[in-house]
Coordinates of C-alpha atoms in Angstrom, one line a residue:
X1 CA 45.2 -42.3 30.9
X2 CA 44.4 -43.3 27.1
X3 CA 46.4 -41.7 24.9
X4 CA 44.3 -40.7 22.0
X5 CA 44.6 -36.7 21.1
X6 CA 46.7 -35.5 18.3
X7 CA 48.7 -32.1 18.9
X8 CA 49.5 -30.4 15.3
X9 CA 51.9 -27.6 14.7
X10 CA 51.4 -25.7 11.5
X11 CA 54.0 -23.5 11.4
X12 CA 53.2 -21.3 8.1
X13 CA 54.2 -17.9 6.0
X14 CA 52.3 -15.0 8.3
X15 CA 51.8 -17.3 11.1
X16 CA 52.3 -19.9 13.6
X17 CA 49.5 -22.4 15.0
X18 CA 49.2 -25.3 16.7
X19 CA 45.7 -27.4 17.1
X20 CA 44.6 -30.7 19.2
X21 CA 42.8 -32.6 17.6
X22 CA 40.8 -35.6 18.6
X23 CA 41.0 -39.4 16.8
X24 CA 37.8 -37.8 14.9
X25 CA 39.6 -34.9 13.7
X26 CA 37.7 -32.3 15.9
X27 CA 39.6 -29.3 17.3
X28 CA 39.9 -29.9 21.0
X29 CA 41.9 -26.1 21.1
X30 CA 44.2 -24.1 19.6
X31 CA 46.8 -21.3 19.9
X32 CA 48.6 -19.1 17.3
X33 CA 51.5 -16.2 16.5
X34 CA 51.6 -13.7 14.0
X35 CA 54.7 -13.7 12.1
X36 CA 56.9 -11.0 11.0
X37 CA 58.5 -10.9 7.2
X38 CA 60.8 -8.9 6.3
X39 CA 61.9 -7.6 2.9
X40 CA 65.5 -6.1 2.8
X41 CA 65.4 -5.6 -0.7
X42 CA 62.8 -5.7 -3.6
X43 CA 62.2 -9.4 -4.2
X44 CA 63.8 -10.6 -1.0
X45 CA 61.6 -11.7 1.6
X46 CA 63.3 -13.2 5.0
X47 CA 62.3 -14.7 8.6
X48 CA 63.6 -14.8 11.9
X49 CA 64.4 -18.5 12.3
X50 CA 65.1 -18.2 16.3
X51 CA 61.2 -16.1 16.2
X52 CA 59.8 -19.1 14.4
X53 CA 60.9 -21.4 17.0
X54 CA 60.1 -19.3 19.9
X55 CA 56.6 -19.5 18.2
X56 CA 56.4 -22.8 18.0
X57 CA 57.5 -23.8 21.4
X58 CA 54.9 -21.3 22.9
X59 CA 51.6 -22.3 20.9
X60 CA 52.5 -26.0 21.8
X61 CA 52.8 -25.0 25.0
X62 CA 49.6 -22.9 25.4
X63 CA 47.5 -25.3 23.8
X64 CA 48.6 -28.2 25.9
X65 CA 48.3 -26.3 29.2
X66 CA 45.2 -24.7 28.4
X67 CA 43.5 -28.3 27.9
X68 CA 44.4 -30.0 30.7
X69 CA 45.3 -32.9 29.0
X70 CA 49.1 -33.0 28.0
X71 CA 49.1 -36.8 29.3
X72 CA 46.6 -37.9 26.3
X73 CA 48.6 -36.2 23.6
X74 CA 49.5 -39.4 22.1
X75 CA 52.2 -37.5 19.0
X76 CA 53.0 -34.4 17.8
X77 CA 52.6 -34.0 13.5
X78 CA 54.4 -31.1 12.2
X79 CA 53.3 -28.8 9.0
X80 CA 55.7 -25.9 7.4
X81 CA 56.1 -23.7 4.9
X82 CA 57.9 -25.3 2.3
X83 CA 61.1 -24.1 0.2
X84 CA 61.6 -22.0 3.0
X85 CA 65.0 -22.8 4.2
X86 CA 67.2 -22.0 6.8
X87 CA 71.5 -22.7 8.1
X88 CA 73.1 -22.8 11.3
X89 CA 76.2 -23.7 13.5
X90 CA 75.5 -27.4 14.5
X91 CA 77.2 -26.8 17.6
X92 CA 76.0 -23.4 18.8
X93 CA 72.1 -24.2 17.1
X94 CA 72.1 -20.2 16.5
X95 CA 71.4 -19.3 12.2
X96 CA 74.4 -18.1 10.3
X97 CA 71.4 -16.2 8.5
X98 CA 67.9 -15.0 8.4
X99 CA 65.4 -17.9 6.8
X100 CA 65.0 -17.1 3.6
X101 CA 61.4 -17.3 2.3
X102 CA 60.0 -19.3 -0.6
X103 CA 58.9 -16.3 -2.1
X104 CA 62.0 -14.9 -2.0
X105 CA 63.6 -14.1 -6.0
X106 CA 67.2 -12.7 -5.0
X107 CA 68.3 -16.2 -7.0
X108 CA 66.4 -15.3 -9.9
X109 CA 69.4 -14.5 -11.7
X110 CA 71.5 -17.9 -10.8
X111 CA 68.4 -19.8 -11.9
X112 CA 68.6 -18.1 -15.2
X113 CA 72.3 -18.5 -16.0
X114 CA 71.1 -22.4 -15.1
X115 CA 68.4 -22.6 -18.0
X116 CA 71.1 -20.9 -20.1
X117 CA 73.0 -23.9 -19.6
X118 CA 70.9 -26.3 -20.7
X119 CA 70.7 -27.6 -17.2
X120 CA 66.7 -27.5 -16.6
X121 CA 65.6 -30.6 -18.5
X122 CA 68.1 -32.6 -16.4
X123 CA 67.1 -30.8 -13.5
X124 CA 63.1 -31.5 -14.1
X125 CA 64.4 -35.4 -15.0
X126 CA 65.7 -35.8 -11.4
X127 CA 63.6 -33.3 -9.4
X128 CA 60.2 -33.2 -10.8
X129 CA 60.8 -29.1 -10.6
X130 CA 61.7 -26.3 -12.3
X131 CA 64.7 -24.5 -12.4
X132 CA 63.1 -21.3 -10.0
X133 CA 64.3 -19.1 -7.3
X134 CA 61.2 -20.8 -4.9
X135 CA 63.1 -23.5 -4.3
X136 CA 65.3 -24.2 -1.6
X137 CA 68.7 -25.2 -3.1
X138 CA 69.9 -22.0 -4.7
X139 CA 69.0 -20.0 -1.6
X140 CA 71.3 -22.7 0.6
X141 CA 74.0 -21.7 -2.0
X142 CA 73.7 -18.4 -1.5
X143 CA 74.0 -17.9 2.0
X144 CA 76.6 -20.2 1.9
X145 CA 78.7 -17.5 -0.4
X146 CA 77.7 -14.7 1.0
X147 CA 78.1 -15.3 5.0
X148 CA 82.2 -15.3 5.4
X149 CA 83.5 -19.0 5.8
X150 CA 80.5 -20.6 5.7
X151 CA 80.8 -22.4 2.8
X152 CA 84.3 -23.8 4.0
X153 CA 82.4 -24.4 7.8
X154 CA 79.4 -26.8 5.5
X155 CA 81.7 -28.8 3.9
X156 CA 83.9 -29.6 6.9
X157 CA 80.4 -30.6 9.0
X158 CA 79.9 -27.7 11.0
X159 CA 76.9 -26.5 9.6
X160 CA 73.4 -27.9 9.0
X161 CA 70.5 -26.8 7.1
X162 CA 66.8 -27.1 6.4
X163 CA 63.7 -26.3 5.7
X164 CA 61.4 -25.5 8.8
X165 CA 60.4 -28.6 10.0
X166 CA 63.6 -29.3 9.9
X167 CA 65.0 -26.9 12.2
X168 CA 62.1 -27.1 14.8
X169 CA 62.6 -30.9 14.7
X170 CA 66.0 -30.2 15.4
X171 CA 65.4 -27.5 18.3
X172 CA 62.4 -29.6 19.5
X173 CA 64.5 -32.8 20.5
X174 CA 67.7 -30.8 21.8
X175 CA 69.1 -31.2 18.4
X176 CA 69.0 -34.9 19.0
X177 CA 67.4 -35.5 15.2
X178 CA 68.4 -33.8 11.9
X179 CA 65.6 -35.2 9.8
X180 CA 63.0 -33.8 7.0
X181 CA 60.4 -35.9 5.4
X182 CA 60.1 -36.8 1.7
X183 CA 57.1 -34.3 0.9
X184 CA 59.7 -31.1 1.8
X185 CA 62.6 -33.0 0.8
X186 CA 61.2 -32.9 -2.6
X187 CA 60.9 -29.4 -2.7
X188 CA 64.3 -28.1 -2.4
X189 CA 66.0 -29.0 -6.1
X190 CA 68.3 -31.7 -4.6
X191 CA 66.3 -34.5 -4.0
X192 CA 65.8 -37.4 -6.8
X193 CA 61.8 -38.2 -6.6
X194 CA 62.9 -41.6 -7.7
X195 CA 65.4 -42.9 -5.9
X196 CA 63.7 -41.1 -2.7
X197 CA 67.1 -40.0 -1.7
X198 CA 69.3 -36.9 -2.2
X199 CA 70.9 -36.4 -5.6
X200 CA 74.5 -36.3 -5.6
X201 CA 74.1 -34.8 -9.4
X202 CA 71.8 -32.1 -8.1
X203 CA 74.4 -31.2 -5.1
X204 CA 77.3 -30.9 -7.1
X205 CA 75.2 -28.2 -9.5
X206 CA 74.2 -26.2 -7.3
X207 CA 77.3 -26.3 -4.7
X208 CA 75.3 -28.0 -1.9
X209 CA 77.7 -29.7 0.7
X210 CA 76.2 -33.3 1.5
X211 CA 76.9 -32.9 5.1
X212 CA 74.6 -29.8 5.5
X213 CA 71.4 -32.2 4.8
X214 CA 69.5 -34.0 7.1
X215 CA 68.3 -37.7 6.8
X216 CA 64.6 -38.3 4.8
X217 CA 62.2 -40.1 6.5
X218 CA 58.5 -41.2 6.2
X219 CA 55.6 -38.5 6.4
X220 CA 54.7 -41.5 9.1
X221 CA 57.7 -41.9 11.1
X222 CA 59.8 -41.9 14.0
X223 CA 61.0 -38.6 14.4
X224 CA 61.8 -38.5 17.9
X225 CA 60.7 -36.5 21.0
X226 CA 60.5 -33.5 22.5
X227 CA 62.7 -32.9 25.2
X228 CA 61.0 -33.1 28.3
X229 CA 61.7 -29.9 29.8
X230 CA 59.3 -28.4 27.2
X231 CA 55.7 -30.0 27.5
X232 CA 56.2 -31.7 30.7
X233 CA 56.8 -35.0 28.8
X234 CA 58.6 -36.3 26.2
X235 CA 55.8 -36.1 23.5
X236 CA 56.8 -38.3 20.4
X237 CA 57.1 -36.6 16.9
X238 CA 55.0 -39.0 14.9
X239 CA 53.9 -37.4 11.5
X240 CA 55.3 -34.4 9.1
X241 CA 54.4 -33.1 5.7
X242 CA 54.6 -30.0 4.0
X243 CA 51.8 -27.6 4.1
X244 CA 50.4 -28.5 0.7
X245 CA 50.8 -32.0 1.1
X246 CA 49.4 -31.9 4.8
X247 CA 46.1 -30.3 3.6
X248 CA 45.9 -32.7 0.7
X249 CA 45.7 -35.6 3.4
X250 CA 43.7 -33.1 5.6
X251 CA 41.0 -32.7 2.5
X252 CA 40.8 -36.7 1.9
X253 CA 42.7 -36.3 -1.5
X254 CA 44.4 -40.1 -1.0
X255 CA 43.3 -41.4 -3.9
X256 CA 44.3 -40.9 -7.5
X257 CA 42.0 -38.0 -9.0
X258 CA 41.7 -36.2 -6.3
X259 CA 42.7 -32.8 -5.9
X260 CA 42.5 -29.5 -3.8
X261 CA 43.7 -25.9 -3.5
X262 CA 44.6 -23.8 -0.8
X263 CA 43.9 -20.2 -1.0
X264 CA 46.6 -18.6 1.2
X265 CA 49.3 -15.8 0.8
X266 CA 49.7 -17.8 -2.7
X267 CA 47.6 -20.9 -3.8
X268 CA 48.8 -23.9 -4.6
X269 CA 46.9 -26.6 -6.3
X270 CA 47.5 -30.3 -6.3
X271 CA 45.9 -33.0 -7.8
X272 CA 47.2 -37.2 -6.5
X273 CA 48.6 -39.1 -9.1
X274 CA 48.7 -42.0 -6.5
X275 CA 51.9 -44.2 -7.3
X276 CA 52.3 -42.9 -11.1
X277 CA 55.1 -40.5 -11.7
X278 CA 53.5 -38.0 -13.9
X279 CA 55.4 -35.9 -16.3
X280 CA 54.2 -32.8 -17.0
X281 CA 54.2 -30.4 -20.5
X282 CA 52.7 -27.5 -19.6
X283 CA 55.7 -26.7 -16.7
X284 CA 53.5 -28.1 -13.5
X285 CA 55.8 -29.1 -10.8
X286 CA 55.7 -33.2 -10.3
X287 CA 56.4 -33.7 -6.5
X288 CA 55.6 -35.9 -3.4
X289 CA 52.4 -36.5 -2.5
X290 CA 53.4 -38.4 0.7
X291 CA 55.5 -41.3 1.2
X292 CA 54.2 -43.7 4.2
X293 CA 55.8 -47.3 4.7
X294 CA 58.0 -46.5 2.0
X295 CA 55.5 -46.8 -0.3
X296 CA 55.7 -43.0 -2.0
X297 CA 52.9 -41.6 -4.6
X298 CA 53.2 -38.4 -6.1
X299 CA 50.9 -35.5 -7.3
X300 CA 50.7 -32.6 -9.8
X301 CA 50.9 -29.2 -8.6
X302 CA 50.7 -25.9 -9.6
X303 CA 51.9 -22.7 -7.3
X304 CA 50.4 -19.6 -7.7
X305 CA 52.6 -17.1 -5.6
X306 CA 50.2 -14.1 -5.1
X307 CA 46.6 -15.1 -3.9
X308 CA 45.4 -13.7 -0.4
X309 CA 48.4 -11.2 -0.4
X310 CA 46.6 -9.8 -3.4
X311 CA 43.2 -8.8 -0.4
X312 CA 46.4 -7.7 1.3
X313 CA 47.6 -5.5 -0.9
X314 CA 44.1 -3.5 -1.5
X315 CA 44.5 -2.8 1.9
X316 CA 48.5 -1.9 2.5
X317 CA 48.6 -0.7 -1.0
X318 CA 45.7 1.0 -1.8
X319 CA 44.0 2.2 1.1
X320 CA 41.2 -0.6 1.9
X321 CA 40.5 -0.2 5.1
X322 CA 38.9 -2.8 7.5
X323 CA 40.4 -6.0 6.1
X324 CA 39.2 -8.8 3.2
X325 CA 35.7 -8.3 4.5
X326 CA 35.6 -4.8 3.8
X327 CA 37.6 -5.2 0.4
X328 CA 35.2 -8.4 -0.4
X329 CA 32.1 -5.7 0.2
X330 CA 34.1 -3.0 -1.9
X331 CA 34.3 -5.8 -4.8
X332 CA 30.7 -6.8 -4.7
X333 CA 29.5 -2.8 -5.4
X334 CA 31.9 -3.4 -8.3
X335 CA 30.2 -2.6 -11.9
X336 CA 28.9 -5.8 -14.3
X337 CA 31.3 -6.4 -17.0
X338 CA 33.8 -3.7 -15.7
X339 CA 36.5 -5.2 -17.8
X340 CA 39.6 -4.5 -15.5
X341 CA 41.8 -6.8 -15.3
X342 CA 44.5 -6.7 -12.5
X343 CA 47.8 -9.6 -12.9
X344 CA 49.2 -9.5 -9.0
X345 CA 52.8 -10.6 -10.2
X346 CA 54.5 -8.5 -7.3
X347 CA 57.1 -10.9 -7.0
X348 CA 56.9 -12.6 -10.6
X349 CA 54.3 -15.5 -11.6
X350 CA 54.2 -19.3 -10.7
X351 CA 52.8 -22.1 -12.5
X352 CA 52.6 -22.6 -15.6
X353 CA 54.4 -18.9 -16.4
X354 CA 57.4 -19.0 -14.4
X355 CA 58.3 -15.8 -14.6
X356 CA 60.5 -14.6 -11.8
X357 CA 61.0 -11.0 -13.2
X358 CA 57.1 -10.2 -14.1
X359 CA 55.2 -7.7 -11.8
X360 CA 52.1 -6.6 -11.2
X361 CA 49.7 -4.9 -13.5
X362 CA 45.9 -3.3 -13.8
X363 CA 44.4 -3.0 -17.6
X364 CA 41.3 -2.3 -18.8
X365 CA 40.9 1.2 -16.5
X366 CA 38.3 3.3 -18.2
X367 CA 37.1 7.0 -16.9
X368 CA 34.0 4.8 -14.7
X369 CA 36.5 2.1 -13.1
X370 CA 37.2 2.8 -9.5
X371 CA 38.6 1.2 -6.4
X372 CA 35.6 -0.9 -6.5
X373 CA 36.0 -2.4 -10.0
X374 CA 40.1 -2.9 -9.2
X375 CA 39.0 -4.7 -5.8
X376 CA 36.6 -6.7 -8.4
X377 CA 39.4 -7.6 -10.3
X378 CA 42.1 -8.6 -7.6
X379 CA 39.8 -11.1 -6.5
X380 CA 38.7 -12.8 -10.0
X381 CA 42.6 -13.1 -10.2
X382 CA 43.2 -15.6 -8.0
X383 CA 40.2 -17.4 -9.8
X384 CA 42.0 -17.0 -13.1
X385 CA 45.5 -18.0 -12.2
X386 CA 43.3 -21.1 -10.9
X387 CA 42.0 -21.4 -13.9
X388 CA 45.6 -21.6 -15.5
X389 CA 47.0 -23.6 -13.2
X390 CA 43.4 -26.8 -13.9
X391 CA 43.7 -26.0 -17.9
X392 CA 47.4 -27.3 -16.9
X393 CA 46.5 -30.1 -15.3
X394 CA 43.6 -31.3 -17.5
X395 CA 46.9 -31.4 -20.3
X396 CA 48.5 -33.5 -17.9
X397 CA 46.3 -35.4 -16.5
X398 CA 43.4 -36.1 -18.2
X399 CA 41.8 -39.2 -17.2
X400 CA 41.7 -37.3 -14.0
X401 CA 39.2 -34.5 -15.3
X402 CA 35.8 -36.8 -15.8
X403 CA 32.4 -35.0 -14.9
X404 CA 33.0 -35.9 -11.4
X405 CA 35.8 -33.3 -11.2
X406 CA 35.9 -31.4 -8.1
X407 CA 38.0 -28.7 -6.7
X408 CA 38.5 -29.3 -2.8
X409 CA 39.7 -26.0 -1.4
X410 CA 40.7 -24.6 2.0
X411 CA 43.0 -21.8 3.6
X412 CA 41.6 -18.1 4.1
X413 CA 40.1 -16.5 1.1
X414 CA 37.5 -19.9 1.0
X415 CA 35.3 -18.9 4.5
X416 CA 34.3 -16.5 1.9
X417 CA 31.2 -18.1 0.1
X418 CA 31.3 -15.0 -2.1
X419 CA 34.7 -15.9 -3.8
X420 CA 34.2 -19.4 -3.9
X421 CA 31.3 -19.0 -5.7
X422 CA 33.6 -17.0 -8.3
X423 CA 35.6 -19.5 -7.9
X424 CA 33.3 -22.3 -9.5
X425 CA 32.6 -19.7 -12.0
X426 CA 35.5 -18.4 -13.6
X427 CA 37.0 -22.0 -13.2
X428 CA 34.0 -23.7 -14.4
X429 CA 34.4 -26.6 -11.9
X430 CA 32.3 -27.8 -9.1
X431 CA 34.1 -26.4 -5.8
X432 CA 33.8 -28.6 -2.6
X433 CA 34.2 -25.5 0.6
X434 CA 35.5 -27.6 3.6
X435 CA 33.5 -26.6 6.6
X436 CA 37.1 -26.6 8.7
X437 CA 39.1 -24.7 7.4
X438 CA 42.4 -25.9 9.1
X439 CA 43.0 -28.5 7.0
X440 CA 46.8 -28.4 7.0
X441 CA 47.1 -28.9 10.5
X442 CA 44.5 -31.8 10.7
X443 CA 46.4 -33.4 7.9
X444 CA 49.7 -33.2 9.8
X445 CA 47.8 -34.5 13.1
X446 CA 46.6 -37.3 10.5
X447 CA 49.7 -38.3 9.4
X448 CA 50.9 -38.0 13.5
X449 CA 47.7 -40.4 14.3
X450 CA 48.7 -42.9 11.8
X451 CA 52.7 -43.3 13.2
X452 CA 50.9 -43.3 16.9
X453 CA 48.6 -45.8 15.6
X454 CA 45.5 -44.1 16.4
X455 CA 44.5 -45.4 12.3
X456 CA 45.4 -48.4 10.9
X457 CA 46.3 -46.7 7.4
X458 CA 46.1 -43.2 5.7
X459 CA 42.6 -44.3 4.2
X460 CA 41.2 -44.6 8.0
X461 CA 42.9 -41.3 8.5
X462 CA 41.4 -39.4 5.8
X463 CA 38.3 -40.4 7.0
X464 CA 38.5 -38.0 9.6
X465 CA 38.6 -35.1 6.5
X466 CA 35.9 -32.4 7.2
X467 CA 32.2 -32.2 5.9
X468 CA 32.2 -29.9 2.8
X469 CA 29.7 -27.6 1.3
X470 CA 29.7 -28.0 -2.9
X471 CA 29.0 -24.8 -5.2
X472 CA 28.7 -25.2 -8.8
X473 CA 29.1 -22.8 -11.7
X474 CA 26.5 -20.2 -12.1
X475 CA 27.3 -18.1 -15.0
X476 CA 26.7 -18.6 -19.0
X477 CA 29.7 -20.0 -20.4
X478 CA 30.3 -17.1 -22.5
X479 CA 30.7 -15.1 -19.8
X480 CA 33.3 -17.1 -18.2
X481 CA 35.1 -17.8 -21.6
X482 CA 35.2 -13.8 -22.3
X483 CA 37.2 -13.2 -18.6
X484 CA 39.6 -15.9 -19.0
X485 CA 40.4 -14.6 -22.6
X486 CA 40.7 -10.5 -20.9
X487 CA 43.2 -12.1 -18.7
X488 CA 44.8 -14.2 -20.9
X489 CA 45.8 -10.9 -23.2
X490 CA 46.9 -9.2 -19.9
X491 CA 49.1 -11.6 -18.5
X492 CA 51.9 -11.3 -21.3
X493 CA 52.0 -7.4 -20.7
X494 CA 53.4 -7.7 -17.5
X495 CA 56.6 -9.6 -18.3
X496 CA 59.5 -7.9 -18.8

């Protein structure tokens, strides 16, 4: 039998997916698992690292049973969370610890005594990041301290660590391979984006044992197999990336210029530098577009950590029943020109603020403003933290902003035409909709297609990128210039 389907496993924030996918990028099936958070404190957000596996294993499992075709699975690409980060006993596989989440800020408080120090230039130097409790390394440190002899069991080689491709690699092949790619490598605060290899500077700061790490490889790679007991087969592990970086390959974004958004819990926003380091000045994040054949180009990006938890919140928070299509509705009876403004920092603000102690706000309330006008508001948010985050970039990266400039953007809140139209508008920048919206997962099964050599390079991959639908701007520019400058005057109120 010709092996020529693609199986991708997207294992994300709320949930768990996996998708085959044919050499022209069409789903052939799919499966998925909700995922429980939990929050054990204000600001701490953690996972069940054994629940995330158990996920994975059974959407692979469905989705290849259910098609029938297991045989013509020719790799498995990965996809994950990033920043999220997780230990356990090398020899017993079980966490010392629940994963801690990337949007977790219980390290908020190291990180600061960090800046203090003068250590965040250095740190930016090495990393391309920021010193911020969203990364990976300060959370490794602290579970480390806090679970009794751990830190002594690290050093001596008896733990491991990772982020969560990592650990399903890991419990995938029988703990057979200990490996991460360069895109989520990047992300964790101990990795030197140019040497491609982990910093011994960065480990020593933030009192991260060596042995804990696993090896960096390729986003194309060899990254073993499954064991067989578990699919039927040995199925070979072929591509991984981040989530951000998958969908950037999953959007077509291979060339320098390009850029996209995903509009998730949070949204991030990247924009490919191609093999140009860029330094940035208004606090973007430099990081890892992909590395394939050791060749490794890098993008621009810009986190917002509150976007489609915002729709979330109307509903958990303030009643909203019948989910984002009922709080879209509630947004579109909203009054012209309202003037509320709501900031969503529940758990501080990303890019370019980077603010872990900010929260949430709503100005502009008048005697008229109701649910409908706040619902209004939570949505033109995530348009205006977009709107931060391209202003930033367009500092950074000009050549890359022509009239050409387009916005590819994916994930949840963009099967709303309604939003992305506000997105277009408050941004002021033609938006490109992809008509598939599972663009992470294709771009991990790219990646996967590539190292089975289903494509000859990434460029014959990203052909395979999803038809899009393009909106541009629709309101006066005064109009637009007036919102941006109401939430410009809000955002400082809400940190402390």
């Amino acid at each position: 039998m010709t092996q020529d389907l693609i199986l991708a496993l997207d294992q994300g924030t709320t949930s768990t997916r996996a998708i085959l996918f044919d050499r022209a990028g069409q789903s052939l099936g799919e499966a998925s698992r909700p995922l429980r958070q939990s929050y054990p404190r204000d600001g701490w957000v953690e996972h069940d690292a054994e629940e995330i596996y158990a996920a994975c294993l059974a959407v692979l499992r469905e989705v290849a049973e259910t098609s029938g075709r297991t045989d013509a699975i020719a790799a498995i690409g990965i996809t994950n969370q990033r920043e999220t980060v997780v230990v356990w006993d090398r020899a017993t596989g079980r966490p010392i610890h629940p994963a801690i989440v990337w949007q977790d800020r219980r390290t908020a408080e190291v990180c600061a005594a960090l800046k203090t120090a003068g250590h965040e230039p250095r740190v930016t130097e090495v990393t391309g990041l920021l010193l911020d409790p969203y990364f990976s390394a300060t959370k490794i440190a602290w579970i480390l301290d806090r679970v009794p002899g751990a830190r002594a069991r690290a050093e001596a080689g008896g733990l491991l660590c990772g982020t969560m491709d990592c650990w399903v690699i890991w419990r995938l092949t029988g703990g057979a391979v200990h490996a991460t790619d360069a895109t989520n490598a990047s992300r964790t605060l101990l990795f030197d984006i140019g040497a491609q290899d982990w910093s011994p500077e960065m480990l020593d700061l933030f009192k991260v044992p060596a042995p804990l790490l696993p090896k960096v490889l390729d986003c194309v790679d060899d990254y073993g197999e499954t064991s067989a007991e578990l699919l039927g087969r040995p199925v070979p592990i072929r591509g991984v990336a981040g989530d951000q970086q998958a969908a950037l390959m999953g959007q077509g974004c291979v060339a320098p210029g390009q850029m996209k958004a995903t509009y998730g819990t949070g949204c991030f926003m990247l924009i490919n530098t191609g093999e140009a380091r860029p330094i940035s000045r208004s606090r973007l994040l430099t990081t890892v577009a992909a590395r394939v054949g050791g060749k490794t180009t890098y993008a621009l990006e810009g986190s917002i950590f509150v976007a489609g938890a915002a729709i979330q919140w109307l509903g958990e928070g303030l009643g909203v029943t019948g989910g984002p299509r009922a709080a879209e509705a509630l947004a579109r009876a909203a009054k012209a020109d309202h003037g509320v403004v709501v900031v969503p920092a529940f758990t501080g603000l990303g890019a370019p603020w980077w603010d872990a102690k900010a929260r949430g706000g709503i100005f502009g309330l008048t005697r008229d403003a109701g649910l409908p006008e706040i619902a209004a508001a939570t949505f033109d948010a995530c348009a205006l933290q977009s709107r931060d985050l391209i202003e930033a970039m367009r500092a950074d990266a000009p050549s890359a902003f022509g009239e050409a400039a387009q916005m590819r953007i994916d994930g949840g809140m963009s099967k709303s035409a309604w939003f992305s139209q506000r997105l277009a508008d408050l941004t002021g920048m033609s938006v490109r909709r992809a008509s598939y919206q599972e663009t992470t997962a294709l771009g991990a099964a790219l990646f996967a297609g590539v190292g089975a050599g289903l494509y000859a390079s990434v460029e014959e991959a990203a052909e395979a990128s999803p038809a899009a639908e393009t909106l541009s701007p629709s309101i006066k520019e005064h109009a637009r210039e007036a919102a941006y400058a109401r939430w410009l005057d809000a955002v400082p109120r809400v940190r402390l």
